[in-house]
Amino acid sequence: MSQTVVAPRTKAKPKTERPKLYKVILLNDDFTPRGFVVQVLKAVFRMNESMAYRVMMTAHRKGACVIAVYTRDVAETKAKEATELGKSKGYPLYFTTEPEE
Ligand code: TYC
């Protein structure tokens, strides 16, 4: 008599879900000086001068610009830190976060 023995699947299927990512978005306003926006982008988001200038001008012209994508914690911390820098000088500079689709 022959029997077919089906071995159980023992190979573990690791469930490694990637953490959701969040965009940091720079919003335009009419008061914050351009040079200050550039300084904040360089300090908080580690951009060089030309990248910071381009991002600032995109927000200035279009109303908003996506700056970078991070895990939720990092995105929220950086957005808060950058917004606080503006606030400390009395500017309405604002950075927000939004989950990626
Ligand atoms: N619009 C501002 C000005 O003309 C400069 C500015 C650019 C402010 C981008 C915010 O996210 C911003 N002084």
Tab-separated table of N, CA and C and ligand atoms in Angstrom:
chain	number	residue	atom	x	y	z
A	1	MET	N	0.838	-1.180	0.000
A	1	MET	CA	0.000	0.000	0.000
A	1	MET	C	0.886	1.247	0.000
A	2	SER	N	0.596	2.139	-0.918
A	2	SER	CA	1.408	3.357	-0.918
A	2	SER	C	0.569	4.560	-0.499
A	3	GLN	N	1.187	5.374	0.240
A	3	GLN	CA	0.505	6.563	0.757
A	3	GLN	C	1.307	7.811	0.413
A	4	THR	N	0.597	8.808	0.057
A	4	THR	CA	1.312	10.054	-0.210
A	4	THR	C	1.263	10.900	1.058
A	5	VAL	N	2.426	11.238	1.522
A	5	VAL	CA	2.477	12.075	2.725
A	5	VAL	C	2.778	13.511	2.306
A	6	VAL	N	1.871	14.338	2.641
A	6	VAL	CA	2.097	15.745	2.290
A	6	VAL	C	2.737	16.439	3.485
A	7	ALA	N	3.933	16.873	3.271
A	7	ALA	CA	4.624	17.554	4.361
A	7	ALA	C	4.009	18.934	4.585
A	8	PRO	N	3.851	19.301	5.848
A	8	PRO	CA	3.309	20.637	6.093
A	8	PRO	C	4.306	21.711	5.651
A	9	ARG	N	3.756	22.792	5.242
A	9	ARG	CA	4.645	23.890	4.840
A	9	ARG	C	5.230	24.504	6.095
A	10	THR	N	6.502	24.324	6.234
A	10	THR	CA	7.089	24.811	7.482
A	10	THR	C	7.798	26.156	7.311
A	11	LYS	N	7.977	26.505	6.076
A	11	LYS	CA	8.717	27.751	5.858
A	11	LYS	C	7.875	28.951	6.334
A	12	ALA	N	8.432	29.665	7.260
A	12	ALA	CA	7.709	30.812	7.801
A	12	ALA	C	7.583	31.899	6.737
A	13	LYS	N	6.426	32.468	6.710
A	13	LYS	CA	6.206	33.563	5.764
A	13	LYS	C	6.240	34.871	6.557
A	14	PRO	N	7.392	35.503	6.611
A	14	PRO	CA	7.462	36.700	7.454
A	14	PRO	C	6.589	37.827	6.911
A	15	LYS	N	5.867	38.416	7.834
A	15	LYS	CA	4.982	39.512	7.446
A	15	LYS	C	5.706	40.811	7.767
A	16	THR	N	6.380	41.321	6.805
A	16	THR	CA	7.136	42.544	7.055
A	16	THR	C	6.483	43.701	6.314
A	17	GLU	N	5.554	44.306	6.998
A	17	GLU	CA	4.885	45.445	6.378
A	17	GLU	C	5.775	46.667	6.494
A	18	ARG	N	5.916	47.358	5.393
A	18	ARG	CA	6.730	48.563	5.421
A	18	ARG	C	5.971	49.645	6.175
A	19	PRO	N	6.684	50.441	6.964
A	19	PRO	CA	5.973	51.508	7.665
A	19	PRO	C	5.436	52.524	6.669
A	20	LYS	N	4.280	53.049	6.987
A	20	LYS	CA	3.668	54.053	6.131
A	20	LYS	C	4.561	55.307	6.121
A	21	LEU	N	4.659	55.948	4.991
A	21	LEU	CA	5.500	57.143	4.916
A	21	LEU	C	4.650	58.407	4.856
A	22	TYR	N	5.237	59.469	5.379
A	22	TYR	CA	4.535	60.758	5.440
A	22	TYR	C	5.318	61.847	4.716
A	23	LYS	N	4.585	62.638	3.960
A	23	LYS	CA	5.195	63.767	3.253
A	23	LYS	C	5.248	64.964	4.186
A	24	VAL	N	6.320	65.727	4.104
A	24	VAL	CA	6.372	67.029	4.775
A	24	VAL	C	6.134	68.071	3.687
A	25	ILE	N	5.170	68.941	3.934
A	25	ILE	CA	4.777	69.933	2.930
A	25	ILE	C	4.997	71.351	3.454
A	26	LEU	N	5.641	72.151	2.636
A	26	LEU	CA	5.885	73.560	2.971
A	26	LEU	C	4.773	74.399	2.344
A	27	LEU	N	4.140	75.247	3.166
A	27	LEU	CA	3.069	76.098	2.653
A	27	LEU	C	3.570	77.534	2.476
A	28	ASN	N	3.104	78.158	1.440
A	28	ASN	CA	3.491	79.555	1.208
A	28	ASN	C	2.728	80.491	2.142
A	29	ASP	N	3.312	81.640	2.410
A	29	ASP	CA	2.596	82.725	3.092
A	29	ASP	C	3.162	84.020	2.532
A	30	ASP	N	2.538	85.148	2.908
A	30	ASP	CA	2.952	86.430	2.318
A	30	ASP	C	3.995	87.171	3.147
A	31	PHE	N	4.376	86.627	4.298
A	31	PHE	CA	5.198	87.400	5.225
A	31	PHE	C	6.616	86.894	5.478
A	32	THR	N	6.787	85.583	5.504
A	32	THR	CA	8.114	85.055	5.828
A	32	THR	C	9.111	85.417	4.732
A	33	PRO	N	10.252	86.014	5.104
A	33	PRO	CA	11.238	86.363	4.067
A	33	PRO	C	11.784	85.105	3.365
A	34	ARG	N	12.001	85.234	2.073
A	34	ARG	CA	12.508	84.092	1.284
A	34	ARG	C	13.787	83.514	1.863
A	35	GLY	N	14.691	84.403	2.256
A	35	GLY	CA	15.986	83.959	2.776
A	35	GLY	C	15.839	83.141	4.052
A	36	PHE	N	14.849	83.503	4.852
A	36	PHE	CA	14.629	82.758	6.094
A	36	PHE	C	14.106	81.358	5.791
A	37	VAL	N	13.200	81.254	4.818
A	37	VAL	CA	12.673	79.934	4.420
A	37	VAL	C	13.841	79.052	3.955
A	38	VAL	N	14.728	79.626	3.181
A	38	VAL	CA	15.894	78.876	2.682
A	38	VAL	C	16.760	78.390	3.855
A	39	GLN	N	16.985	79.279	4.832
A	39	GLN	CA	17.787	78.907	6.020
A	39	GLN	C	17.183	77.723	6.761
A	40	VAL	N	15.848	77.776	6.944
A	40	VAL	CA	15.165	76.705	7.681
A	40	VAL	C	15.257	75.386	6.905
A	41	LEU	N	15.066	75.450	5.609
A	41	LEU	CA	15.142	74.218	4.793
A	41	LEU	C	16.533	73.597	4.882
A	42	LYS	N	17.550	74.451	4.902
A	42	LYS	CA	18.928	73.938	5.002
A	42	LYS	C	19.179	73.326	6.378
A	43	ALA	N	18.707	74.006	7.420
A	43	ALA	CA	18.989	73.566	8.782
A	43	ALA	C	18.219	72.297	9.166
A	44	VAL	N	16.934	72.258	8.848
A	44	VAL	CA	16.104	71.152	9.332
A	44	VAL	C	16.067	69.976	8.343
A	45	PHE	N	16.109	70.298	7.058
A	45	PHE	CA	15.959	69.223	6.066
A	45	PHE	C	17.254	68.918	5.317
A	46	ARG	N	18.340	69.486	5.826
A	46	ARG	CA	19.679	69.182	5.311
A	46	ARG	C	19.807	69.396	3.800
A	47	MET	N	19.177	70.449	3.319
A	47	MET	CA	19.278	70.741	1.885
A	47	MET	C	20.453	71.668	1.640
A	48	ASN	N	21.004	71.600	0.430
A	48	ASN	CA	22.019	72.586	0.076
A	48	ASN	C	21.311	73.850	-0.422
A	49	GLU	N	22.072	74.889	-0.628
A	49	GLU	CA	21.519	76.198	-0.996
A	49	GLU	C	20.599	76.140	-2.221
A	50	SER	N	21.057	75.486	-3.276
A	50	SER	CA	20.269	75.530	-4.512
A	50	SER	C	18.992	74.704	-4.401
A	51	MET	N	19.060	73.579	-3.706
A	51	MET	CA	17.846	72.775	-3.499
A	51	MET	C	16.852	73.538	-2.633
A	52	ALA	N	17.356	74.154	-1.550
A	52	ALA	CA	16.494	74.915	-0.650
A	52	ALA	C	15.842	76.086	-1.388
A	53	TYR	N	16.604	76.746	-2.234
A	53	TYR	CA	16.065	77.876	-2.993
A	53	TYR	C	14.967	77.416	-3.952
A	54	ARG	N	15.216	76.294	-4.623
A	54	ARG	CA	14.216	75.773	-5.579
A	54	ARG	C	12.923	75.364	-4.883
A	55	VAL	N	13.060	74.702	-3.733
A	55	VAL	CA	11.873	74.269	-2.975
A	55	VAL	C	11.084	75.496	-2.490
A	56	MET	N	11.813	76.493	-1.958
A	56	MET	CA	11.159	77.718	-1.471
A	56	MET	C	10.400	78.396	-2.613
A	57	MET	N	11.042	78.497	-3.793
A	57	MET	CA	10.400	79.171	-4.925
A	57	MET	C	9.189	78.385	-5.456
A	58	THR	N	9.256	77.066	-5.351
A	58	THR	CA	8.109	76.253	-5.792
A	58	THR	C	6.910	76.522	-4.880
A	59	ALA	N	7.155	76.543	-3.557
A	59	ALA	CA	6.066	76.842	-2.613
A	59	ALA	C	5.555	78.269	-2.850
A	60	HIS	N	6.473	79.186	-3.073
A	60	HIS	CA	6.120	80.587	-3.298
A	60	HIS	C	5.210	80.739	-4.528
A	61	ARG	N	5.538	80.029	-5.590
A	61	ARG	CA	4.760	80.149	-6.832
A	61	ARG	C	3.487	79.325	-6.847
A	62	LYS	N	3.563	78.125	-6.284
A	62	LYS	CA	2.414	77.209	-6.386
A	62	LYS	C	1.550	77.133	-5.135
A	63	GLY	N	2.052	77.710	-4.027
A	63	GLY	CA	1.260	77.684	-2.797
A	63	GLY	C	1.729	76.625	-1.820
A	64	ALA	N	2.359	75.565	-2.329
A	64	ALA	CA	2.855	74.491	-1.459
A	64	ALA	C	3.896	73.681	-2.216
A	65	CYS	N	4.738	72.986	-1.463
A	65	CYS	CA	5.734	72.113	-2.087
A	65	CYS	C	6.047	70.933	-1.163
A	66	VAL	N	6.016	69.729	-1.714
A	66	VAL	CA	6.428	68.555	-0.934
A	66	VAL	C	7.950	68.621	-0.802
A	67	ILE	N	8.412	68.527	0.434
A	67	ILE	CA	9.834	68.668	0.713
A	67	ILE	C	10.550	67.346	0.768
A	68	ALA	N	9.952	66.399	1.497
A	68	ALA	CA	10.615	65.113	1.718
A	68	ALA	C	9.603	64.122	2.271
A	69	VAL	N	10.018	62.868	2.324
A	69	VAL	CA	9.155	61.791	2.811
A	69	VAL	C	9.917	61.025	3.893
A	70	TYR	N	9.249	60.830	5.041
A	70	TYR	CA	9.879	60.149	6.183
A	70	TYR	C	8.850	59.233	6.855
A	71	THR	N	9.310	58.480	7.852
A	71	THR	CA	8.357	57.766	8.699
A	71	THR	C	7.581	58.821	9.491
A	72	ARG	N	6.455	58.426	10.044
A	72	ARG	CA	5.558	59.392	10.678
A	72	ARG	C	6.230	60.256	11.752
A	73	ASP	N	6.947	59.594	12.648
A	73	ASP	CA	7.625	60.297	13.742
A	73	ASP	C	8.576	61.366	13.250
A	74	VAL	N	9.422	60.976	12.311
A	74	VAL	CA	10.428	61.904	11.789
A	74	VAL	C	9.750	63.060	11.062
A	75	ALA	N	8.749	62.736	10.235
A	75	ALA	CA	8.041	63.775	9.477
A	75	ALA	C	7.408	64.789	10.425
A	76	GLU	N	6.730	64.304	11.454
A	76	GLU	CA	6.037	65.206	12.378
A	76	GLU	C	7.017	66.034	13.203
A	77	THR	N	8.109	65.407	13.613
A	77	THR	CA	9.106	66.138	14.405
A	77	THR	C	9.754	67.247	13.587
A	78	LYS	N	10.123	66.929	12.347
A	78	LYS	CA	10.789	67.932	11.503
A	78	LYS	C	9.828	69.062	11.125
A	79	ALA	N	8.582	68.725	10.820
A	79	ALA	CA	7.601	69.756	10.462
A	79	ALA	C	7.394	70.707	11.646
A	80	LYS	N	7.324	70.140	12.850
A	80	LYS	CA	7.112	70.944	14.056
A	80	LYS	C	8.321	71.842	14.322
A	81	GLU	N	9.499	71.237	14.219
A	81	GLU	CA	10.739	71.968	14.468
A	81	GLU	C	10.877	73.158	13.503
A	82	ALA	N	10.598	72.917	12.228
A	82	ALA	CA	10.728	73.961	11.210
A	82	ALA	C	9.685	75.054	11.412
A	83	THR	N	8.460	74.656	11.773
A	83	THR	CA	7.399	75.632	12.020
A	83	THR	C	7.751	76.486	13.238
A	84	GLU	N	8.326	75.850	14.275
A	84	GLU	CA	8.731	76.564	15.495
A	84	GLU	C	9.815	77.602	15.212
A	85	LEU	N	10.735	77.279	14.301
A	85	LEU	CA	11.799	78.230	13.963
A	85	LEU	C	11.188	79.518	13.416
A	86	GLY	N	10.167	79.376	12.568
A	86	GLY	CA	9.482	80.554	12.026
A	86	GLY	C	8.766	81.314	13.132
A	87	LYS	N	8.066	80.563	13.950
A	87	LYS	CA	7.287	81.143	15.052
A	87	LYS	C	8.178	81.960	15.987
A	88	SER	N	9.375	81.426	16.260
A	88	SER	CA	10.296	82.104	17.176
A	88	SER	C	10.729	83.467	16.645
A	89	LYS	N	10.592	83.666	15.333
A	89	LYS	CA	10.938	84.971	14.732
A	89	LYS	C	9.674	85.768	14.407
A	90	GLY	N	8.523	85.222	14.791
A	90	GLY	CA	7.264	85.921	14.541
A	90	GLY	C	6.715	85.742	13.135
A	91	TYR	N	7.212	84.722	12.417
A	91	TYR	CA	6.721	84.468	11.049
A	91	TYR	C	5.670	83.358	11.032
A	92	PRO	N	4.733	83.459	10.083
A	92	PRO	CA	3.683	82.433	10.003
A	92	PRO	C	4.086	81.208	9.175
A	93	LEU	N	5.383	81.028	8.962
A	93	LEU	CA	5.894	79.904	8.173
A	93	LEU	C	5.292	78.593	8.692
A	94	TYR	N	4.794	77.768	7.768
A	94	TYR	CA	4.104	76.553	8.215
A	94	TYR	C	4.444	75.316	7.406
A	95	PHE	N	4.781	74.269	8.142
A	95	PHE	CA	5.075	72.961	7.546
A	95	PHE	C	4.046	71.976	8.062
A	96	THR	N	3.494	71.185	7.163
A	96	THR	CA	2.508	70.205	7.581
A	96	THR	C	2.921	68.805	7.096
A	97	THR	N	2.202	67.786	7.554
A	97	THR	CA	2.508	66.422	7.101
A	97	THR	C	1.240	65.771	6.560
A	98	GLU	N	1.456	64.782	5.711
A	98	GLU	CA	0.312	64.100	5.084
A	98	GLU	C	0.767	62.682	4.716
A	99	PRO	N	-0.061	61.673	5.001
A	99	PRO	CA	0.365	60.305	4.630
A	99	PRO	C	0.439	60.138	3.118
A	100	GLU	N	1.392	59.342	2.681
A	100	GLU	CA	1.511	59.029	1.267
A	100	GLU	C	0.418	58.046	0.897
A	101	GLU	N	-0.048	58.130	-0.333
A	101	GLU	CA	-1.099	57.183	-0.779
A	101	GLU	C	-0.547	55.769	-0.735
B	1	TYC	N1	6.029	84.265	-0.139
B	1	TYC	C1	7.089	84.694	0.725
B	1	TYC	C2	7.551	86.073	0.318
B	1	TYC	O1	7.238	86.511	-0.765
B	1	TYC	C3	8.295	83.730	0.688
B	1	TYC	C4	7.895	82.348	1.055
B	1	TYC	C5	8.162	81.292	0.189
B	1	TYC	C6	7.231	82.094	2.265
B	1	TYC	C7	7.799	79.988	0.507
B	1	TYC	C8	6.849	80.786	2.582
B	1	TYC	O2	6.784	78.475	2.019
B	1	TYC	C9	7.147	79.745	1.700
B	1	TYC	N2	8.292	86.745	1.175
